[in-house]
Coordinates of C-alpha atoms in Angstrom, one line a residue:
X1 CA 60.8 94.3 92.6
X2 CA 56.9 93.5 93.4
X3 CA 53.9 95.1 92.9
X4 CA 54.0 96.9 95.7
X5 CA 57.1 98.4 95.9
X6 CA 56.3 99.9 92.1
X7 CA 53.1 101.9 93.6
X8 CA 55.3 102.5 96.8
X9 CA 58.0 104.3 94.3
X10 CA 55.5 106.2 92.2
X11 CA 53.6 107.7 94.8
X12 CA 57.1 108.8 96.8
X13 CA 58.1 110.4 93.5
X14 CA 54.8 112.2 92.6
X15 CA 55.0 115.4 94.9
X16 CA 58.6 115.7 93.1
X17 CA 57.5 115.1 89.2
X18 CA 54.5 117.6 90.1
X19 CA 57.1 120.1 90.4
X20 CA 59.2 119.0 87.7
X21 CA 56.1 118.8 85.4
X22 CA 56.9 121.7 83.2
X23 CA 60.7 121.2 82.6
X24 CA 60.3 117.3 81.7
X25 CA 59.3 117.1 78.3
X26 CA 58.5 113.8 75.9
X27 CA 61.8 114.2 74.4
X28 CA 63.8 113.2 77.7
X29 CA 62.1 109.7 77.8
X30 CA 62.7 109.1 74.1
X31 CA 66.3 109.9 74.0
X32 CA 66.8 108.1 76.6
X33 CA 65.0 105.0 75.1
X34 CA 66.8 105.4 71.5
X35 CA 69.9 107.0 71.9
X36 CA 71.7 104.5 73.5
X37 CA 75.1 105.3 72.3
X38 CA 74.3 109.4 72.6
X39 CA 73.2 108.8 76.3
X40 CA 76.0 106.7 77.4
X41 CA 77.9 110.0 76.3
X42 CA 75.5 112.6 78.1
X43 CA 74.4 110.9 81.1
X44 CA 77.6 110.2 83.2
X45 CA 78.3 112.4 85.9
X46 CA 79.9 115.9 85.2
X47 CA 83.1 114.9 86.3
X48 CA 83.7 112.7 83.1
X49 CA 86.0 115.0 81.3
X50 CA 87.6 116.3 83.9
X51 CA 89.0 112.7 85.2
X52 CA 89.9 112.3 81.8
X53 CA 92.0 115.2 81.5
X54 CA 93.6 114.2 84.9
X55 CA 94.0 110.4 84.1
X56 CA 96.5 109.4 87.0
X57 CA 95.8 107.0 90.1
X58 CA 96.4 107.2 93.6
X59 CA 98.8 105.3 95.1
X60 CA 98.1 101.8 95.7
X61 CA 97.1 100.3 98.4
X62 CA 98.0 97.0 99.4
X63 CA 96.9 96.5 102.8
X64 CA 94.0 95.0 104.1
X65 CA 90.5 95.9 103.3
X66 CA 88.0 97.0 105.8
X67 CA 85.2 94.8 106.8
X68 CA 82.4 94.6 103.8
X69 CA 79.1 94.5 105.4
X70 CA 76.0 93.6 103.0
X71 CA 73.1 95.8 103.7
X72 CA 69.0 95.4 103.2
X73 CA 69.0 97.0 99.8
X74 CA 72.2 95.5 98.3
X75 CA 74.5 97.9 98.8
X76 CA 77.4 97.5 100.6
X77 CA 79.3 99.5 103.5
X78 CA 82.9 99.0 104.1
X79 CA 84.1 100.5 107.1
X80 CA 85.7 99.7 110.3
X81 CA 84.0 98.5 112.8
X82 CA 82.0 101.6 115.0
X83 CA 83.9 104.0 113.0
X84 CA 82.5 107.6 113.2
X85 CA 83.9 109.2 109.7
X86 CA 82.0 111.0 107.1
X87 CA 79.9 108.5 104.9
X88 CA 81.2 108.5 101.3
X89 CA 78.1 107.3 99.1
X90 CA 79.6 105.8 95.3
X91 CA 77.0 105.4 92.5
X92 CA 78.5 103.9 89.6
X93 CA 77.0 101.8 86.7
X94 CA 79.8 98.7 85.7
X95 CA 79.1 99.7 81.9
X96 CA 79.9 103.2 82.7
X97 CA 83.2 104.5 81.0
X98 CA 83.2 107.1 83.2
X99 CA 83.0 105.2 86.4
X100 CA 86.0 102.8 85.4
X101 CA 88.0 106.1 85.2
X102 CA 86.8 106.9 88.8
X103 CA 87.4 103.5 90.1
X104 CA 90.7 103.9 88.6
X105 CA 92.0 106.8 90.2
X106 CA 89.9 106.8 93.5
X107 CA 89.8 102.6 94.1
X108 CA 92.6 102.5 96.1
X109 CA 92.0 105.9 98.1
X110 CA 88.9 104.5 98.9
X111 CA 90.1 101.3 100.5
X112 CA 92.7 103.0 102.3
X113 CA 90.5 105.8 103.6
X114 CA 88.0 102.8 104.8
X115 CA 90.8 100.4 105.7
X116 CA 92.3 103.6 108.4
X117 CA 88.4 104.7 110.0
X118 CA 88.8 108.0 108.1
X119 CA 85.8 107.0 105.8
X120 CA 82.9 104.7 105.6
X121 CA 82.5 104.0 102.1
X122 CA 78.5 103.0 100.7
X123 CA 78.9 101.6 97.4
X124 CA 75.6 101.6 95.5
X125 CA 75.8 100.1 92.3
X126 CA 72.9 101.2 90.2
X127 CA 72.1 100.4 86.1
X128 CA 71.4 104.1 84.2
X129 CA 71.4 102.0 81.0
X130 CA 68.6 99.4 82.0
X131 CA 66.2 101.3 79.1
X132 CA 68.9 101.1 76.7
X133 CA 69.1 98.3 73.4
X134 CA 71.5 95.3 73.9
X135 CA 74.2 95.3 74.8
X136 CA 74.4 97.9 76.9
X137 CA 71.6 97.3 78.8
X138 CA 72.5 93.9 79.6
X139 CA 76.2 94.5 80.2
X140 CA 74.8 97.1 82.9
X141 CA 72.0 94.5 84.5
X142 CA 74.3 91.3 84.2
X143 CA 77.3 92.9 85.4
X144 CA 75.7 94.9 88.9
X145 CA 73.9 91.2 89.6
X146 CA 76.5 89.3 89.7
X147 CA 78.4 91.9 91.7
X148 CA 75.2 91.8 94.2
X149 CA 76.2 88.2 93.8
X150 CA 79.9 88.3 94.9
X151 CA 78.6 90.6 97.9
X152 CA 76.4 87.3 99.2
X153 CA 80.5 86.0 99.7
X154 CA 82.1 88.8 101.6
X155 CA 83.9 89.8 98.1
X156 CA 82.2 92.5 96.5
X157 CA 85.0 95.2 96.3
X158 CA 87.4 92.7 94.9
X159 CA 84.9 91.8 92.3
X160 CA 83.7 95.8 91.8
X161 CA 87.2 96.0 90.7
X162 CA 87.8 93.1 88.6
X163 CA 84.4 94.1 86.6
X164 CA 85.9 98.1 86.1
X165 CA 89.2 96.1 84.8
X166 CA 87.1 94.1 82.1
X167 CA 84.7 96.6 81.1
X168 CA 83.2 96.3 77.8
X169 CA 84.0 98.7 75.2
X170 CA 80.7 100.8 74.7
X171 CA 78.4 99.3 72.8
X172 CA 80.3 96.1 72.6
X173 CA 78.8 92.7 73.6
X174 CA 80.5 91.5 77.1
X175 CA 80.5 90.5 80.9
X176 CA 79.3 86.7 79.7
X177 CA 78.2 84.6 81.8
X178 CA 81.2 82.1 81.8
X179 CA 83.7 85.2 82.6
X180 CA 81.5 86.3 85.5
X181 CA 81.5 82.9 87.0
X182 CA 85.5 82.7 86.6
X183 CA 86.1 86.0 88.1
X184 CA 84.2 85.2 90.8
X185 CA 86.9 82.3 91.7
X186 CA 89.8 85.0 90.6
X187 CA 88.2 86.7 93.9
X188 CA 88.3 83.6 95.9
X189 CA 84.6 82.4 95.7
X190 CA 84.4 78.9 95.7
X191 CA 80.9 77.9 96.0
X192 CA 79.0 76.9 93.3
X193 CA 75.8 78.9 94.0
X194 CA 77.9 81.8 93.0
X195 CA 77.8 80.5 89.5
X196 CA 74.4 78.7 89.9
X197 CA 72.9 83.0 90.7
X198 CA 75.1 84.3 87.7
X199 CA 73.2 81.3 85.5
X200 CA 69.6 82.8 87.1
X201 CA 70.2 86.4 86.8
X202 CA 71.7 86.1 83.4
X203 CA 68.1 84.5 82.4
X204 CA 66.0 87.7 84.2
X205 CA 68.5 90.2 82.2
X206 CA 67.4 88.5 78.7
X207 CA 63.8 88.3 79.5
X208 CA 63.6 92.0 80.8
X209 CA 66.0 93.4 77.6
X210 CA 64.5 90.9 74.9
X211 CA 60.7 90.9 76.1
X212 CA 59.6 92.8 79.5
X213 CA 60.7 95.9 78.2
X214 CA 60.0 96.7 74.5
X215 CA 56.5 95.4 75.2
X216 CA 56.6 97.6 78.4
X217 CA 57.9 101.0 75.9
X218 CA 55.4 99.9 72.9
X219 CA 52.6 99.8 75.1
X220 CA 53.2 102.9 77.0
X221 CA 53.7 104.8 74.4
X222 CA 50.4 104.0 72.7
X223 CA 48.4 104.0 75.4
X224 CA 49.6 107.0 78.0
X225 CA 48.9 110.3 77.1
X226 CA 51.9 112.0 76.2
X227 CA 52.3 114.4 79.1
X228 CA 52.1 112.0 81.4
X229 CA 54.2 109.6 80.4
X230 CA 56.8 112.8 79.8
X231 CA 56.8 112.3 83.8
X232 CA 57.2 109.0 84.5
X233 CA 60.0 106.8 86.0
X234 CA 61.2 103.4 85.0
X235 CA 59.4 102.2 88.1
X236 CA 56.2 104.4 87.5
X237 CA 55.8 102.8 83.9
X238 CA 56.3 99.2 85.1
X239 CA 53.8 99.5 88.1
X240 CA 51.6 100.8 85.0
X241 CA 52.5 98.3 83.4
X242 CA 51.3 95.8 86.0
X243 CA 47.8 97.4 86.1
X244 CA 47.9 97.3 82.3
X245 CA 49.1 93.1 81.3
X246 CA 52.3 93.5 81.4
X247 CA 53.6 91.8 84.2
X248 CA 56.5 92.6 86.0
X249 CA 56.6 89.9 88.6
X250 CA 59.4 87.9 87.2
X251 CA 61.1 90.5 88.8
X252 CA 60.3 89.9 92.1
X253 CA 63.4 88.5 94.5
X254 CA 66.1 89.0 91.8
X255 CA 69.2 90.6 91.8
X256 CA 68.3 92.3 88.8
X257 CA 65.1 93.8 90.6
X258 CA 67.1 94.8 93.3
X259 CA 69.3 97.0 90.9
X260 CA 66.4 98.4 89.4
X261 CA 65.1 99.3 92.6
X262 CA 68.3 101.2 93.9
X263 CA 68.1 103.1 90.6
X264 CA 64.6 104.4 91.3
X265 CA 66.0 104.8 94.9
X266 CA 68.9 107.1 94.5
X267 CA 66.5 109.3 92.3
X268 CA 63.9 109.7 95.2
X269 CA 66.5 110.4 97.7
X270 CA 68.1 113.1 95.2
X271 CA 65.3 114.3 93.2
X272 CA 66.2 118.0 92.9
X273 CA 68.3 120.7 93.5
X274 CA 72.3 121.2 94.1
X275 CA 72.2 117.5 95.1
X276 CA 70.2 115.6 92.4
X277 CA 71.1 112.3 90.8
X278 CA 71.9 112.8 86.9
X279 CA 73.8 110.0 86.1
X280 CA 77.2 108.1 87.0
X281 CA 79.6 108.4 88.5
X282 CA 77.6 110.3 91.3
X283 CA 79.9 110.6 94.3
X284 CA 77.8 111.8 97.7
X285 CA 79.8 112.7 100.8
X286 CA 77.5 112.9 104.1
X287 CA 74.5 113.3 101.5
X288 CA 76.3 116.2 99.7
X289 CA 77.1 115.5 95.8
X290 CA 80.8 116.4 95.3
X291 CA 82.4 118.6 92.3
X292 CA 85.0 117.8 90.0
X293 CA 87.6 118.1 92.7
X294 CA 87.1 114.5 93.8
X295 CA 87.8 112.9 90.3
X296 CA 91.8 113.8 91.3
X297 CA 94.3 112.6 93.0
X298 CA 94.0 113.7 96.8
X299 CA 90.7 115.5 96.0
X300 CA 88.4 113.1 97.5
X301 CA 90.9 112.6 100.3
X302 CA 90.8 116.1 100.9
X303 CA 86.8 116.5 100.7
X304 CA 86.8 113.7 103.5
X305 CA 88.8 115.1 105.9
X306 CA 86.7 118.4 105.7
X307 CA 83.3 116.7 106.1
X308 CA 81.6 115.9 109.3
X309 CA 81.1 112.4 110.7
X310 CA 77.9 110.7 109.0
X311 CA 75.2 107.7 109.4
X312 CA 74.6 105.4 106.9
X313 CA 71.1 105.3 105.5
X314 CA 70.3 101.3 105.2
X315 CA 70.8 98.8 107.7
X316 CA 72.9 95.4 107.4
X317 CA 70.6 92.6 105.5
X318 CA 69.5 89.7 108.2
X319 CA 71.2 86.9 108.6
X320 CA 68.2 85.0 108.0
X321 CA 67.9 87.2 104.9
X322 CA 71.6 86.6 103.2
X323 CA 72.7 83.8 100.9
X324 CA 73.8 80.3 102.5
X325 CA 77.5 80.9 103.9
X326 CA 80.4 80.0 101.9
X327 CA 83.8 79.4 103.2
X328 CA 85.0 82.3 101.8
X329 CA 82.5 84.9 103.5
X330 CA 84.4 84.4 106.9
X331 CA 87.7 84.8 105.9
X332 CA 89.4 88.0 105.9
X333 CA 89.6 90.2 103.2
X334 CA 93.0 91.4 102.0
X335 CA 93.2 94.5 99.4
X336 CA 95.3 92.8 96.6
X337 CA 94.2 89.2 95.7

């Protein structure tokens, strides 16, 4: 996430912010910054209580997975080659309890739909907890960055499953570097470059949470007018910081920065109205935010069956920009390993 991209994000969101200024109050930002446990309960998608009441998973899928294609924004598309099917976007945060519940219920359904060519599943990890205190923020960012590293080796979906199976309890330390590395081996990543990337991204996470964001937040609250601060997103605040002595260039080229970019992008993509992104999990089918029905067994399948074929809005990552190939990257992926 470089200075130029943060400025572009700020301009892209400016018009939407102006429309919402009267509704957006300072306590929204301050609540995000200061009330971690409360926000964890409130910011998650609207289906959380509904999912908790359902609690039952679909039948296990033991077949082969559809191909996993890493995209230019770090997301992953799982689909059969040439599939013409509805696009199911899955926005999730690996520290989000409601996301874990969604995965428990629907992970195998998503795999089956993609394998049978009935859906194009677009996994789009984000970090809604990046502005929280440690360990909520560190868990969110470290888990997301490690999943992105697993995508370099064609193992995102398998690694996604393991992360949610081992999700830290709310407010408790977790996703340790050693565990993240061992889980990579568990899903078949043997290249030492994976562990090296996990180490490097952890250093970025520690700097973001321990030094950079506290300084940025404190300086912003001291120097930015209250009404302006109330409308600023994290990319806005980071762009302001670049111009006011809080340098965020250490995020450039990192998977932590990419995760923050993805979080900014979904807010820009779905800024208002019925499709507004309000938290995780958020499930969109062909760009339409889904209601509670997709959080129960068979509900997601029905929603896909009723939808028209869609288009993925990202492009596959160029081979020139991808990580060095691993022996595991070219191997066929199986649903259960």
